[in-house]
Coordinates of C-alpha atoms in Angstrom, one line a residue:
X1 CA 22.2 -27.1 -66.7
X2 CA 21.1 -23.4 -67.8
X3 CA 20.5 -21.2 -65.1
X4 CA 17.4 -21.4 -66.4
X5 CA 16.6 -24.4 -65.8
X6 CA 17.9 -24.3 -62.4
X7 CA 16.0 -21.3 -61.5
X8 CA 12.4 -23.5 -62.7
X9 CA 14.1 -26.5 -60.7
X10 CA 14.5 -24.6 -57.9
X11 CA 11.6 -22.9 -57.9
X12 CA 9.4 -26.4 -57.9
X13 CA 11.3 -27.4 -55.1
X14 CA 10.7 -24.7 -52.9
X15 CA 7.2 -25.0 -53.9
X16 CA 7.1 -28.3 -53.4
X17 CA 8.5 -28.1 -49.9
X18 CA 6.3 -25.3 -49.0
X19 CA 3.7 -27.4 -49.6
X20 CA 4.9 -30.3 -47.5
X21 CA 5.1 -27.9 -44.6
X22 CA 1.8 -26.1 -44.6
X23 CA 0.1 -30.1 -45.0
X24 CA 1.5 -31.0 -41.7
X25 CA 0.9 -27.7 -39.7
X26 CA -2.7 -28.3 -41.0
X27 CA -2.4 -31.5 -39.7
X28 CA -1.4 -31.1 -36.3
X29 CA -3.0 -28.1 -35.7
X30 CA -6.7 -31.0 -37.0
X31 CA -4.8 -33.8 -35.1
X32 CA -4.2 -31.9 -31.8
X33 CA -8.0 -30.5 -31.8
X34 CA -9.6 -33.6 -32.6
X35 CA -7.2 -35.0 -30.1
X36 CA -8.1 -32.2 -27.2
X37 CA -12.0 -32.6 -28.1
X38 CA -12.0 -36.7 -27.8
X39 CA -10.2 -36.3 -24.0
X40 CA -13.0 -36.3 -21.2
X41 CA -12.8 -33.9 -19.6
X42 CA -13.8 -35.1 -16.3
X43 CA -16.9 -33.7 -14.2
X44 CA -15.1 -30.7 -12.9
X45 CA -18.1 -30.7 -10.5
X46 CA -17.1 -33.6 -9.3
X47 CA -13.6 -33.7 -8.7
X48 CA -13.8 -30.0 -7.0
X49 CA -16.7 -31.1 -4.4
X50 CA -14.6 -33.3 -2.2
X51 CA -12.2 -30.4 -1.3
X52 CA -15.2 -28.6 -0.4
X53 CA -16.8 -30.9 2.3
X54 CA -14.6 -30.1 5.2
X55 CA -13.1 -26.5 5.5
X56 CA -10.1 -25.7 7.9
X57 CA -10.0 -23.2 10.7
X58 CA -8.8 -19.4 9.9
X59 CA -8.0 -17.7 13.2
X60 CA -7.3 -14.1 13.0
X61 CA -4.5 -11.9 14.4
X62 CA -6.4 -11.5 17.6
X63 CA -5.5 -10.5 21.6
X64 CA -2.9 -7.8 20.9
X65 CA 0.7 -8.0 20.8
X66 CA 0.9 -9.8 24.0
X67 CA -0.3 -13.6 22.6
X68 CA 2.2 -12.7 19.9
X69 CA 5.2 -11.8 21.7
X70 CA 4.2 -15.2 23.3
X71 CA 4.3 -17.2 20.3
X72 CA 7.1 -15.7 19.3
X73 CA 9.3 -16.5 21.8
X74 CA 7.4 -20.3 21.4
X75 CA 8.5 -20.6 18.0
X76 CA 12.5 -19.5 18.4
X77 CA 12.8 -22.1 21.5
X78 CA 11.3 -24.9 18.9
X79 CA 13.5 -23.0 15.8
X80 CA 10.2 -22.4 13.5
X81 CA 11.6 -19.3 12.2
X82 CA 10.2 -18.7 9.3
X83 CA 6.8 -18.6 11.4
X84 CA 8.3 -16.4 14.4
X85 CA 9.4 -13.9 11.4
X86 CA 5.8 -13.7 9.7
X87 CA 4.6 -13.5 13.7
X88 CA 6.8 -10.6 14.2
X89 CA 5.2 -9.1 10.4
X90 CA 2.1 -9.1 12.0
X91 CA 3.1 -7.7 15.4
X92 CA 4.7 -4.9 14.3
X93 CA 1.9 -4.1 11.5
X94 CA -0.2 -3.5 14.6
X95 CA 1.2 -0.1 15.3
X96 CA 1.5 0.2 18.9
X97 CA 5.2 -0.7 18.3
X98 CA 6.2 0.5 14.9
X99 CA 10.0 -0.4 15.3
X100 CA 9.2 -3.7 16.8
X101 CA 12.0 -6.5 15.6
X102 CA 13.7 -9.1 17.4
X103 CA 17.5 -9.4 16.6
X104 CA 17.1 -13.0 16.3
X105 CA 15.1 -12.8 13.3
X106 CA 16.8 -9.8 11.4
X107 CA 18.7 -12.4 9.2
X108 CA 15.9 -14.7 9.0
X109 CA 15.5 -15.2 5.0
X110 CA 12.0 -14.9 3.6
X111 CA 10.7 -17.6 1.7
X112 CA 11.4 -17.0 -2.5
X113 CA 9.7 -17.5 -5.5
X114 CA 13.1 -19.0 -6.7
X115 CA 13.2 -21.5 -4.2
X116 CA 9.8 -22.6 -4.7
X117 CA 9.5 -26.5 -6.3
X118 CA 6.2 -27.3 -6.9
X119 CA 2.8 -26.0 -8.4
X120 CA -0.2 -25.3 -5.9
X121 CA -2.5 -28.1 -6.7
X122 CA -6.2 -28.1 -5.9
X123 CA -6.0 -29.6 -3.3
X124 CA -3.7 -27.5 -1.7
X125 CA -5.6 -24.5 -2.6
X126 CA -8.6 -26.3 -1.0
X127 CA -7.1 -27.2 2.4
X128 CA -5.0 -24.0 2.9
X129 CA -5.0 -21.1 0.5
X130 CA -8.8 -20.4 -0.4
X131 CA -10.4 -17.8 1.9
X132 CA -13.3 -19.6 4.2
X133 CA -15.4 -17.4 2.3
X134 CA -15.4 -19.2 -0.9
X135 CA -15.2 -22.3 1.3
X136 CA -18.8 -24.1 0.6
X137 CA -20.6 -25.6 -2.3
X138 CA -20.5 -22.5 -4.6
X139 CA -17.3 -23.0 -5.6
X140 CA -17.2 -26.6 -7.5
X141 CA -20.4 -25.1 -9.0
X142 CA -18.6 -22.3 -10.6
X143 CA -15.8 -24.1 -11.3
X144 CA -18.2 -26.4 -13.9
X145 CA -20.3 -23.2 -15.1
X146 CA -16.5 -21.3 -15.9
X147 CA -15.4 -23.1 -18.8
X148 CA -19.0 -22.9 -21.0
X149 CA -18.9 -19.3 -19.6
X150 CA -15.3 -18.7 -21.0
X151 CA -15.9 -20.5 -24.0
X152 CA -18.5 -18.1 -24.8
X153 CA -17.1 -14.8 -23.9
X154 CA -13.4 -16.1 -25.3
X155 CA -12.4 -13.7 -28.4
X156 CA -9.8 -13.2 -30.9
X157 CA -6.8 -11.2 -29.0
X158 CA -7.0 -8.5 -32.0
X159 CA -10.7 -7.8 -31.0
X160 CA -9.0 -7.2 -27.3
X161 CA -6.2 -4.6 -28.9
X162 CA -3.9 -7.3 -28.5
X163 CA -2.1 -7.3 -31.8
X164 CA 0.5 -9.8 -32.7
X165 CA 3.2 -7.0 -32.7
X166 CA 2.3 -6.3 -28.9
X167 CA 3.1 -10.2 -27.5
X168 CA 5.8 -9.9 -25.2
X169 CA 8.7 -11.8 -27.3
X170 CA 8.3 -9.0 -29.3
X171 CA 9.6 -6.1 -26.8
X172 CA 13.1 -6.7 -25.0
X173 CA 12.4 -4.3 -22.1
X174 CA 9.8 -7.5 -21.3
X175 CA 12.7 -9.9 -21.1
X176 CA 12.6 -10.1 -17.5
X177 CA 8.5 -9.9 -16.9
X178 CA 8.5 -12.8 -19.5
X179 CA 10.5 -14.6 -16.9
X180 CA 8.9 -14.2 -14.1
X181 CA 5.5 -14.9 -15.8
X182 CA 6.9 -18.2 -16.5
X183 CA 7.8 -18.8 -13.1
X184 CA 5.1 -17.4 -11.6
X185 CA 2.5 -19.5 -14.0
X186 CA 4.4 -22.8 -13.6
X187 CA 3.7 -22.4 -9.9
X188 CA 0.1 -21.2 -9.8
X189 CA -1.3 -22.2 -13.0
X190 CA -0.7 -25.6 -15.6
X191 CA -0.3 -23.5 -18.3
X192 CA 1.7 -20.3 -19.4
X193 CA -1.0 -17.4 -20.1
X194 CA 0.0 -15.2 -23.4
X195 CA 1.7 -11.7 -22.4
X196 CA 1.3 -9.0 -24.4
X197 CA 2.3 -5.1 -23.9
X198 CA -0.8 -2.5 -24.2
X199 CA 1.0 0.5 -22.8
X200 CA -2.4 2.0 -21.9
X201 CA -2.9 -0.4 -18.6
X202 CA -1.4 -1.1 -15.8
X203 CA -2.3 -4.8 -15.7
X204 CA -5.6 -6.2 -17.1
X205 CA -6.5 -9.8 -18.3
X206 CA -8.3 -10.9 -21.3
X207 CA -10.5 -13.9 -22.2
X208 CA -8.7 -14.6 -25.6
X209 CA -8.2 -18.1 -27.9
X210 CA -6.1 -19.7 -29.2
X211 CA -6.1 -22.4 -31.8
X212 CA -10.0 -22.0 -31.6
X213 CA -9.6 -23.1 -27.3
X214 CA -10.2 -20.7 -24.7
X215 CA -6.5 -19.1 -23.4
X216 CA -6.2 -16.0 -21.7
X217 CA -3.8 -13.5 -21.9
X218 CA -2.8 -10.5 -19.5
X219 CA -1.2 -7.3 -20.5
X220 CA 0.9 -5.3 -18.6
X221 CA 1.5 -1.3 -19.5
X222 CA 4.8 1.1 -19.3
X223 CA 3.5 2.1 -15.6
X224 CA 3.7 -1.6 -15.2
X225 CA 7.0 -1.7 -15.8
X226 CA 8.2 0.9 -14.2
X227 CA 7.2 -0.4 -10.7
X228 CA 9.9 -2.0 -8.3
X229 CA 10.3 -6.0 -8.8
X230 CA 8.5 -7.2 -5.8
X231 CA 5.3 -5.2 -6.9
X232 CA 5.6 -6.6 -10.5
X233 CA 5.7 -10.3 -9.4
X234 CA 2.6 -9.5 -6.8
X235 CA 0.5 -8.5 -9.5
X236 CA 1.3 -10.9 -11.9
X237 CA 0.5 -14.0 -9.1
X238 CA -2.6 -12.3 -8.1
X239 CA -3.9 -11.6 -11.7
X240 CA -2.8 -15.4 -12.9
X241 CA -4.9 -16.8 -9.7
X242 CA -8.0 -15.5 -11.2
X243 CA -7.2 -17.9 -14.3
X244 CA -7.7 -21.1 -11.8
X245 CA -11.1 -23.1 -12.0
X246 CA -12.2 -22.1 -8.8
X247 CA -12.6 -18.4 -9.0
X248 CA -12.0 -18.3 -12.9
X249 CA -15.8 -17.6 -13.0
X250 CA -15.1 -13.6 -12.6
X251 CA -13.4 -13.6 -15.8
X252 CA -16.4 -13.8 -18.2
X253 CA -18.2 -11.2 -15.1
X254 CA -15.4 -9.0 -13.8
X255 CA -17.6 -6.7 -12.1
X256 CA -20.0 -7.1 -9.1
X257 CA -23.0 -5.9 -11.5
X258 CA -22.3 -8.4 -14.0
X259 CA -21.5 -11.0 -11.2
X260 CA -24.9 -10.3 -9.2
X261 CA -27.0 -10.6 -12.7
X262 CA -25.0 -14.2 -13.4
X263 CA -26.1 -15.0 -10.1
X264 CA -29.8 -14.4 -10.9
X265 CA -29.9 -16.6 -13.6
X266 CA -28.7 -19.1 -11.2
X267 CA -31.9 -18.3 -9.0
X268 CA -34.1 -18.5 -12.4
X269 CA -32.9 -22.2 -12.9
X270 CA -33.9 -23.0 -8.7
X271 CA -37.0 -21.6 -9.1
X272 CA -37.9 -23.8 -12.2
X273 CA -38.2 -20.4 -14.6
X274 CA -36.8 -20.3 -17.8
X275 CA -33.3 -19.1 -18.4
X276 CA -31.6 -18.7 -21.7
X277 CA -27.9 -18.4 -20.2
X278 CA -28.4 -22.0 -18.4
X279 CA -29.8 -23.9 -21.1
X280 CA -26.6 -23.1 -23.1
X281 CA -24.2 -23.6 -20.4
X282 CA -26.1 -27.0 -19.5
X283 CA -25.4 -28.4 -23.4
X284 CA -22.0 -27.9 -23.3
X285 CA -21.4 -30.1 -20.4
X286 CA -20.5 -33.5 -19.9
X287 CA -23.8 -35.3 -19.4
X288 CA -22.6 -36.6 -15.6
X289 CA -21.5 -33.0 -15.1
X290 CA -25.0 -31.3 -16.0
X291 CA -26.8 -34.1 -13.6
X292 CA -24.2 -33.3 -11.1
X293 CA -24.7 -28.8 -11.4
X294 CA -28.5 -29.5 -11.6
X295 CA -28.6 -31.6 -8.4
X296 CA -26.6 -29.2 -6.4
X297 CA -28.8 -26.2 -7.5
X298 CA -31.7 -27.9 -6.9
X299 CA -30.4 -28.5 -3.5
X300 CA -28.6 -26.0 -1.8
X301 CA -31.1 -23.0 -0.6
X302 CA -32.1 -20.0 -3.2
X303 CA -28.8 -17.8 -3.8
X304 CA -29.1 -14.1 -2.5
X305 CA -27.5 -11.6 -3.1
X306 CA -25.4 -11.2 -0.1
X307 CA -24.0 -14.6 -0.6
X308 CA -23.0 -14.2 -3.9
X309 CA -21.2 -11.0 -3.3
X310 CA -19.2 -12.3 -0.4
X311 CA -18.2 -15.3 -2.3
X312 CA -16.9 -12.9 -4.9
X313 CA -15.1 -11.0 -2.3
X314 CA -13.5 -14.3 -0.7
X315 CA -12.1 -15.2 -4.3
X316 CA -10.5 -11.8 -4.7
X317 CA -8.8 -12.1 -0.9
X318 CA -7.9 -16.0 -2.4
X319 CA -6.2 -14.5 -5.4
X320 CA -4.0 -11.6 -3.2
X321 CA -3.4 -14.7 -0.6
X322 CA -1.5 -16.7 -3.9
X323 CA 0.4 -13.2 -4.6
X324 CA 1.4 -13.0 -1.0
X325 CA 2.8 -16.5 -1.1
X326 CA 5.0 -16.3 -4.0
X327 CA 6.6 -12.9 -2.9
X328 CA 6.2 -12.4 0.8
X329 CA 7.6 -9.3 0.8
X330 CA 5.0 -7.7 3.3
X331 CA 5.9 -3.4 2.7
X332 CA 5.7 -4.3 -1.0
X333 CA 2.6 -5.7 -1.2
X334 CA 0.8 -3.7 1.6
X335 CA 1.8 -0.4 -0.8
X336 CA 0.4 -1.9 -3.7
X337 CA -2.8 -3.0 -1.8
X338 CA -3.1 0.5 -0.1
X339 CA -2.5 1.9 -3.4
X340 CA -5.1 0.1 -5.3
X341 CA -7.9 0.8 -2.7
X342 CA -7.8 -3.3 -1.2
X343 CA -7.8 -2.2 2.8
X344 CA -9.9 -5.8 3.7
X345 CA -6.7 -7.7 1.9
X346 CA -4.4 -6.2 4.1
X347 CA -6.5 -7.3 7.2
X348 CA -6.7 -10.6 5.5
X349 CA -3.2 -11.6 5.0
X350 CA -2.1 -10.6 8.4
X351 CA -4.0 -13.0 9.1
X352 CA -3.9 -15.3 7.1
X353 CA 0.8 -15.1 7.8
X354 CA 0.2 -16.1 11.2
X355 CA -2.5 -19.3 10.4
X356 CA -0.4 -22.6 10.3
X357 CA -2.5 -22.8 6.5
X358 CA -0.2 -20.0 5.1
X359 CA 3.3 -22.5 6.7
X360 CA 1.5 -25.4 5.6
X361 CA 1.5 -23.7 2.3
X362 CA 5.2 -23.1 1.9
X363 CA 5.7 -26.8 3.1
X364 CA 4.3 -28.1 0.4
X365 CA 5.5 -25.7 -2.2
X366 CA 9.6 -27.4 -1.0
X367 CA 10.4 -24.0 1.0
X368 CA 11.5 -26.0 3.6
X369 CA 14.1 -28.2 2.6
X370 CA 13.6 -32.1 2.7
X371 CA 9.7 -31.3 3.3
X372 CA 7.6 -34.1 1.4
X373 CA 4.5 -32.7 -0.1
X374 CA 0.9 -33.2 -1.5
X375 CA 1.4 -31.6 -4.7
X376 CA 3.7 -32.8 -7.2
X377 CA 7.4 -31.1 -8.3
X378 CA 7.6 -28.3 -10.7
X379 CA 8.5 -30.2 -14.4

């Protein structure tokens, strides 16, 4: 054989298997979106409203540091240490005792991300994570209205800035943020969000696709990186949260202005006037989920303003109360709260440490060793 000849035969066959390759990426990239638009996606509506009927209790950190030195000394008799130390968190946050510790719960560890085995289902968030102020019919609402909403403010990442050069796998010094992202979005999300490195941000999130299908990414900046570890993985948890279905709606209106004008399209629908906005969010529903939204905005009294701006504030505290309970690391995350001008958060997850919601949480999570739990193990 001339060479040729073996340069033409080789030639056809790396043609050839080119062509064999990009056939089946077409493929499966047709395959797995015909497959994706076929599955039901369920009335989110729904499957949302039953954790939504009966709301626990949320005491706060009241009566002064006398109650608490009670049920502190209550808890190490019974050996709930892990609640004695957050007890103590709280008592000495109060600042009439600024040195306040107990020996017997210097060496108490702190619950761990690493140690953490399972993913925070909705029903967990439901019955012991979501602030009571997102706790009422709103909230299976939005979940529904969130994915036509995303679906229409979802973008290319380029029109974001977010190049394919700037994805995480791209930079080493994101070796270890690509880690904990994984960990942290296995825990509080089903899927892994796309990370991507705009050095011009802190931390920021964008509504971007992929394969045609809404899939946000976050990007984190150099002052990002620069922060200590426990900070980092705060952040990271409390800007994945906003990517669950229940509070997801603030994604497509991340500010209180756009939020409050959402919400008035909402009241144009109630009071049987014409809104543009709803009509398109009602044909992209599943035909038992429209009849489902329609019934419950019918319903439930005309939305004010006030109402819609706490429930926005209740699913900011939610998000900071998942960051809490994946680092628990109480200095930390009071500096970066402090720091980024969150003084009701700080309030909040005192209290929320010392509610038997926050322990119930780390129960099912597998904190505790040999603890069964409602949600399911991390794959």
């Amino acid at each position: 054989m001339t060479p040729t000849q073996f340069a033409v035969m080789a030639g056809v066959f790396l043609i050839l298997l080119m062509t064999i390759m990009v056939a089946m990426f077409l493929f499966s990239v047709s395959f797995g979106g015909k497959k994706l638009q076929r599955q039901p996606f369920g009335p989110l509506l729904a499957m949302f409203k039953a954790h939504y009927e009966t709301f626990p209790d949320n005491t706060a950190v009241e009566g002064g540091a006398g109650p608490l030195d009670a049920e502190i000394e209550h808890c190490l008799r019974e050996g709930a240490l892990i609640r004695a130390r957050h007890l103590a968190i709280a008592r000495r946050d109060m600042g009439d005792d600024p040195d306040f510790t107990l020996p017997e719960l210097r060496e108490v560890l702190l619950p761990d991300i690493i140690r953490m085995k399972r993913s925070i289902s909705p029903e967990l968030f439901a019955a012991h994570i979501a602030h009571p102020l997102i706790q009422n019919h709103l909230t299976p609402i939005f979940a529904s209205l969130s994915r036509p909403l995303l679906r229409y403010s979802a973008q290319n990442p380029i029109n974001f800035n977010l190049k394919p050069e700037k994805r995480a796998g791209n930079h080493h010094d994101l070796d270890t943020i690509l880690g904990y992202h994984s960990r942290v979005s296995r825990i509080v999300l089903t899927f892994e969000p796309e990370l991507y490195l705009e050095r011009d941000v802190m931390i920021g999130h964008a509504n971007t696709t992929k394969i045609g299908q809404w899939f946000p990414s976050i990007a984190v900046g150099r002052d990002f990186l620069n922060l200590p570890e426990n900070e980092q993985l705060f952040l990271l948890a409390s800007k994945a949260a906003l990517f669950r279905p229940e509070i997801r709606i603030l994604l497509p209106f991340p500010t209180e202005r756009d939020f409050m004008e959402f919400g008035t399209e909402i009241v144009k629908f109630q009071t049987d006037r014409p809104s543009i906005l709803m009509n398109k969010i009602f044909r992209t529903l599943d035909d038992e989920e429209v009849e489902l939204v329609k019934k419950s905005l019918k319903e439930m009294p005309e939305l004010d303003p006030f109402e819609l701006n706490e429930w926005r504030r209740g699913a900011i505290l939610s998000a900071h109360r998942i960051g809490f309970i994946l680092v628990d690391r109480w200095p930390d995350i009071r500096r970066v709260l402090e720091r980024d001008g969150y003084p009701g958060s700080i309030d909040d997850l005192l209290s929320y440490m010392t509610s038997g919601g926050f322990i119930e949480t780390l129960r099912a999570l597998g904190v505790f060793p040999g603890d069964d739990s409602i949600s399911p193990p991390l794959a």
